[in-house]
């Protein structure tokens, strides 16, 4: 089903306040995605007509939430590259994309090559990746918060930030993590979906057992 309003590169550029050069790179990304999606299931076919709003803007809205000077971003289960690859093209430095599916990883590397952006693609399972320190961890439509924090914690710098877009059931997931994690959580309303929110998590530590 198509959106009731047109939303393409022009509208995205206005909403995300990106440069002409950045928009050109994102257009290359979009064109490549549409072509590859005919053979590799990168995004749902029903969302192709809403690509710039449903996927690109949904990813770009995280950019202003990332603290200035952040060193390194790890995007878990990158799939078609949302949000990590969009954030890299927008200017974020030292971005790592983790994707276990070989075909999706190949797509990500092709977009990296075509756009000339500096991104490292890790074609492996998250659990198999040797930890390294980053200031930001992202994941979109991947897993419950409890799992995301388990994967993120080995990589997250002490003052690091997790940014996880979530849907209407986020309250239940937040309740669950409090039994396992000590965290500082805030929420931002999604700019692309009134029923979605962006969960911002800092100070990620496992709850210590009182048992000896």
mmCIF file of C-alpha atoms in Angstrom:
data_model
loop_
_atom_site.group_PDB
_atom_site.id
_atom_site.type_symbol
_atom_site.label_atom_id
_atom_site.label_comp_id
_atom_site.label_asym_id
_atom_site.label_seq_id
_atom_site.Cartn_x
_atom_site.Cartn_y
_atom_site.Cartn_z
ATOM 1 C CA UNK A 1 0.000 0.000 0.000
ATOM 2 C CA UNK A 2 1.389 3.396 -1.021
ATOM 3 C CA UNK A 3 1.555 6.369 1.308
ATOM 4 C CA UNK A 4 -1.190 8.927 1.116
ATOM 5 C CA UNK A 5 1.437 11.630 0.499
ATOM 6 C CA UNK A 6 4.463 11.728 -1.806
ATOM 7 C CA UNK A 7 7.772 11.367 -0.042
ATOM 8 C CA UNK A 8 10.974 11.088 -2.017
ATOM 9 C CA UNK A 9 14.555 12.406 -2.060
ATOM 10 C CA UNK A 10 13.457 16.060 -2.006
ATOM 11 C CA UNK A 11 11.275 15.642 1.080
ATOM 12 C CA UNK A 12 13.934 13.533 2.773
ATOM 13 C CA UNK A 13 16.624 16.170 2.136
ATOM 14 C CA UNK A 14 14.438 18.822 3.727
ATOM 15 C CA UNK A 15 13.554 16.736 6.782
ATOM 16 C CA UNK A 16 17.050 15.344 7.381
ATOM 17 C CA UNK A 17 18.891 18.549 6.397
ATOM 18 C CA UNK A 18 21.519 16.717 4.339
ATOM 19 C CA UNK A 19 23.867 18.182 1.747
ATOM 20 C CA UNK A 20 23.506 17.678 -1.983
ATOM 21 C CA UNK A 21 26.536 15.373 -1.980
ATOM 22 C CA UNK A 22 25.039 13.235 0.767
ATOM 23 C CA UNK A 23 21.734 13.034 -1.065
ATOM 24 C CA UNK A 24 23.517 11.857 -4.222
ATOM 25 C CA UNK A 25 25.140 9.034 -2.268
ATOM 26 C CA UNK A 26 21.833 8.075 -0.678
ATOM 27 C CA UNK A 27 20.197 8.031 -4.111
ATOM 28 C CA UNK A 28 22.885 5.597 -5.297
ATOM 29 C CA UNK A 29 22.116 3.505 -2.218
ATOM 30 C CA UNK A 30 18.380 3.608 -2.950
ATOM 31 C CA UNK A 31 18.782 2.681 -6.614
ATOM 32 C CA UNK A 32 21.082 -0.216 -5.753
ATOM 33 C CA UNK A 33 18.674 -1.430 -3.080
ATOM 34 C CA UNK A 34 15.717 -1.458 -5.451
ATOM 35 C CA UNK A 35 17.717 -3.432 -8.012
ATOM 36 C CA UNK A 36 19.082 -5.994 -5.550
ATOM 37 C CA UNK A 37 15.746 -6.374 -3.783
ATOM 38 C CA UNK A 38 14.338 -8.079 -6.878
ATOM 39 C CA UNK A 39 16.572 -11.083 -6.165
ATOM 40 C CA UNK A 40 17.584 -10.730 -2.507
ATOM 41 C CA UNK A 41 14.997 -10.108 0.222
ATOM 42 C CA UNK A 42 16.469 -6.918 1.687
ATOM 43 C CA UNK A 43 13.269 -5.059 2.560
ATOM 44 C CA UNK A 44 9.603 -5.971 2.349
ATOM 45 C CA UNK A 45 8.262 -5.531 -1.173
ATOM 46 C CA UNK A 46 5.337 -3.525 0.217
ATOM 47 C CA UNK A 47 7.744 -0.880 1.569
ATOM 48 C CA UNK A 48 9.690 -0.229 -1.651
ATOM 49 C CA UNK A 49 7.329 2.611 -2.644
ATOM 50 C CA UNK A 50 7.878 4.179 0.800
ATOM 51 C CA UNK A 51 11.632 3.675 0.823
ATOM 52 C CA UNK A 52 12.648 7.253 1.563
ATOM 53 C CA UNK A 53 10.262 7.651 4.492
ATOM 54 C CA UNK A 54 9.948 4.132 5.900
ATOM 55 C CA UNK A 55 13.653 3.262 5.763
ATOM 56 C CA UNK A 56 15.886 6.255 5.002
ATOM 57 C CA UNK A 57 14.176 8.855 7.186
ATOM 58 C CA UNK A 58 13.479 6.270 9.866
ATOM 59 C CA UNK A 59 17.255 5.734 10.031
ATOM 60 C CA UNK A 60 18.325 9.364 9.582
ATOM 61 C CA UNK A 61 16.287 10.507 12.597
ATOM 62 C CA UNK A 62 18.876 8.835 14.835
ATOM 63 C CA UNK A 63 21.684 11.102 13.626
ATOM 64 C CA UNK A 64 20.855 14.134 15.838
ATOM 65 C CA UNK A 65 20.705 11.839 18.885
ATOM 66 C CA UNK A 66 24.349 10.785 18.502
ATOM 67 C CA UNK A 67 26.668 12.912 20.686
ATOM 68 C CA UNK A 68 29.134 15.089 18.814
ATOM 69 C CA UNK A 69 32.582 13.521 18.679
ATOM 70 C CA UNK A 70 31.373 9.945 19.060
ATOM 71 C CA UNK A 71 34.043 7.459 17.991
ATOM 72 C CA UNK A 72 32.654 4.397 16.290
ATOM 73 C CA UNK A 73 29.209 2.936 15.710
ATOM 74 C CA UNK A 74 28.296 -0.742 15.655
ATOM 75 C CA UNK A 75 25.099 -1.651 13.801
ATOM 76 C CA UNK A 76 23.807 -5.077 14.797
ATOM 77 C CA UNK A 77 22.038 -7.238 12.218
ATOM 78 C CA UNK A 78 22.369 -4.577 9.535
ATOM 79 C CA UNK A 79 20.351 -6.348 6.843
ATOM 80 C CA UNK A 80 19.855 -3.743 4.121
ATOM 81 C CA UNK A 81 21.960 -1.249 6.081
ATOM 82 C CA UNK A 82 19.354 0.495 8.218
ATOM 83 C CA UNK A 83 20.210 2.487 10.194
ATOM 84 C CA UNK A 84 24.016 2.074 10.201
ATOM 85 C CA UNK A 85 24.793 2.643 6.523
ATOM 86 C CA UNK A 86 22.522 5.682 6.311
ATOM 87 C CA UNK A 87 24.258 7.201 9.344
ATOM 88 C CA UNK A 88 27.667 6.544 7.782
ATOM 89 C CA UNK A 89 26.671 8.258 4.539
ATOM 90 C CA UNK A 90 25.361 11.195 6.582
ATOM 91 C CA UNK A 91 28.857 11.647 7.996
ATOM 92 C CA UNK A 92 29.309 9.407 11.014
ATOM 93 C CA UNK A 93 32.866 8.087 11.213
ATOM 94 C CA UNK A 94 34.087 4.546 11.897
ATOM 95 C CA UNK A 95 30.913 2.576 11.272
ATOM 96 C CA UNK A 96 30.799 -1.220 11.559
ATOM 97 C CA UNK A 97 27.938 -3.211 10.049
ATOM 98 C CA UNK A 98 27.358 -6.772 11.285
ATOM 99 C CA UNK A 99 25.380 -9.072 9.010
ATOM 100 C CA UNK A 100 25.511 -12.893 9.039
ATOM 101 C CA UNK A 101 23.684 -13.401 5.709
ATOM 102 C CA UNK A 102 26.281 -13.572 2.949
ATOM 103 C CA UNK A 103 24.041 -12.109 0.242
ATOM 104 C CA UNK A 104 23.041 -9.148 2.393
ATOM 105 C CA UNK A 105 26.676 -8.572 3.366
ATOM 106 C CA UNK A 106 27.573 -8.579 -0.342
ATOM 107 C CA UNK A 107 24.903 -5.943 -0.961
ATOM 108 C CA UNK A 108 26.265 -3.782 1.853
ATOM 109 C CA UNK A 109 29.800 -4.012 0.444
ATOM 110 C CA UNK A 110 28.514 -3.050 -3.011
ATOM 111 C CA UNK A 111 26.820 0.082 -1.659
ATOM 112 C CA UNK A 112 29.978 0.944 0.290
ATOM 113 C CA UNK A 113 32.004 0.591 -2.921
ATOM 114 C CA UNK A 114 29.601 2.654 -5.026
ATOM 115 C CA UNK A 115 29.235 5.484 -2.508
ATOM 116 C CA UNK A 116 32.876 5.568 -1.419
ATOM 117 C CA UNK A 117 31.906 5.784 2.242
ATOM 118 C CA UNK A 118 34.266 4.404 4.892
ATOM 119 C CA UNK A 119 32.447 1.463 6.459
ATOM 120 C CA UNK A 120 33.546 -2.005 7.566
ATOM 121 C CA UNK A 121 31.163 -4.881 6.884
ATOM 122 C CA UNK A 122 31.479 -7.937 9.145
ATOM 123 C CA UNK A 123 29.908 -11.009 7.545
ATOM 124 C CA UNK A 124 29.483 -13.003 10.738
ATOM 125 C CA UNK A 125 27.144 -13.654 13.626
ATOM 126 C CA UNK A 126 27.182 -11.017 16.337
ATOM 127 C CA UNK A 127 28.186 -13.598 18.957
ATOM 128 C CA UNK A 128 31.223 -14.575 16.870
ATOM 129 C CA UNK A 129 32.625 -11.062 16.473
ATOM 130 C CA UNK A 130 35.614 -10.254 18.683
ATOM 131 C CA UNK A 131 34.703 -7.254 20.883
ATOM 132 C CA UNK A 132 36.081 -3.777 20.206
ATOM 133 C CA UNK A 133 35.066 -0.465 21.741
ATOM 134 C CA UNK A 134 32.476 1.851 20.159
ATOM 135 C CA UNK A 135 30.558 4.838 21.456
ATOM 136 C CA UNK A 136 27.246 3.970 19.803
ATOM 137 C CA UNK A 137 25.385 0.707 19.162
ATOM 138 C CA UNK A 138 22.302 0.575 16.943
ATOM 139 C CA UNK A 139 19.869 -2.111 15.803
ATOM 140 C CA UNK A 140 16.568 -1.908 13.958
ATOM 141 C CA UNK A 141 13.849 -4.575 13.900
ATOM 142 C CA UNK A 142 16.274 -7.244 15.098
ATOM 143 C CA UNK A 143 15.460 -8.651 18.557
ATOM 144 C CA UNK A 144 14.031 -7.842 22.022
ATOM 145 C CA UNK A 145 15.916 -5.293 24.128
ATOM 146 C CA UNK A 146 17.209 -7.992 26.486
ATOM 147 C CA UNK A 147 19.015 -9.701 23.602
ATOM 148 C CA UNK A 148 20.220 -6.441 22.091
ATOM 149 C CA UNK A 149 21.846 -5.377 25.348
ATOM 150 C CA UNK A 150 23.537 -8.771 25.739
ATOM 151 C CA UNK A 151 25.084 -8.347 22.293
ATOM 152 C CA UNK A 152 25.902 -4.660 22.711
ATOM 153 C CA UNK A 153 27.465 -4.696 26.174
ATOM 154 C CA UNK A 154 30.860 -6.250 25.199
ATOM 155 C CA UNK A 155 31.384 -3.503 22.589
ATOM 156 C CA UNK A 156 29.943 -0.465 24.334
ATOM 157 C CA UNK A 157 32.363 2.123 25.749
ATOM 158 C CA UNK A 158 31.742 3.129 29.407
ATOM 159 C CA UNK A 159 29.911 6.312 28.410
ATOM 160 C CA UNK A 160 28.441 4.763 25.272
ATOM 161 C CA UNK A 161 24.919 4.990 23.936
ATOM 162 C CA UNK A 162 22.486 2.425 22.512
ATOM 163 C CA UNK A 163 19.851 3.629 20.051
ATOM 164 C CA UNK A 164 17.116 1.093 19.343
ATOM 165 C CA UNK A 165 13.978 2.029 17.363
ATOM 166 C CA UNK A 166 11.053 0.086 18.800
ATOM 167 C CA UNK A 167 7.332 -0.416 18.237
ATOM 168 C CA UNK A 168 4.226 -0.363 20.399
ATOM 169 C CA UNK A 169 5.306 -3.221 22.742
ATOM 170 C CA UNK A 170 8.418 -1.459 23.964
ATOM 171 C CA UNK A 171 6.983 -1.073 27.477
ATOM 172 C CA UNK A 172 6.997 -4.830 28.040
ATOM 173 C CA UNK A 173 10.588 -5.084 26.790
ATOM 174 C CA UNK A 174 11.724 -2.301 29.122
ATOM 175 C CA UNK A 175 10.097 -4.071 32.069
ATOM 176 C CA UNK A 176 11.981 -7.257 31.208
ATOM 177 C CA UNK A 177 15.444 -5.680 30.992
ATOM 178 C CA UNK A 178 15.214 -4.126 34.455
ATOM 179 C CA UNK A 179 15.504 -7.612 35.976
ATOM 180 C CA UNK A 180 18.809 -8.137 34.170
ATOM 181 C CA UNK A 181 20.355 -4.738 33.497
ATOM 182 C CA UNK A 182 21.097 -1.538 35.368
ATOM 183 C CA UNK A 183 20.587 1.163 32.763
ATOM 184 C CA UNK A 184 19.710 4.793 32.231
ATOM 185 C CA UNK A 185 16.840 4.826 29.733
ATOM 186 C CA UNK A 186 15.101 7.634 27.879
ATOM 187 C CA UNK A 187 12.652 7.526 24.993
ATOM 188 C CA UNK A 188 12.130 9.742 21.951
ATOM 189 C CA UNK A 189 9.026 9.767 19.816
ATOM 190 C CA UNK A 190 9.660 8.478 16.314
ATOM 191 C CA UNK A 191 9.359 11.088 13.568
ATOM 192 C CA UNK A 192 8.162 8.492 11.056
ATOM 193 C CA UNK A 193 5.644 6.395 12.995
ATOM 194 C CA UNK A 194 3.336 7.656 15.769
ATOM 195 C CA UNK A 195 3.257 4.175 17.322
ATOM 196 C CA UNK A 196 7.045 3.839 17.470
ATOM 197 C CA UNK A 197 9.702 5.173 19.783
ATOM 198 C CA UNK A 198 13.488 5.372 19.903
ATOM 199 C CA UNK A 199 14.902 3.831 23.058
ATOM 200 C CA UNK A 200 18.097 5.563 24.206
ATOM 201 C CA UNK A 201 20.095 3.534 26.722
ATOM 202 C CA UNK A 202 23.233 4.527 28.632
ATOM 203 C CA UNK A 203 25.197 3.071 31.548
ATOM 204 C CA UNK A 204 24.622 -0.569 30.630
ATOM 205 C CA UNK A 205 25.614 -2.909 33.463
ATOM 206 C CA UNK A 206 24.369 -6.332 34.432
ATOM 207 C CA UNK A 207 22.454 -6.516 37.697
ATOM 208 C CA UNK A 208 24.672 -8.066 40.344
ATOM 209 C CA UNK A 209 23.255 -11.060 42.186
ATOM 210 C CA UNK A 210 22.892 -10.692 45.964
ATOM 211 C CA UNK A 211 23.641 -14.343 46.404
ATOM 212 C CA UNK A 212 27.152 -15.303 47.400
#
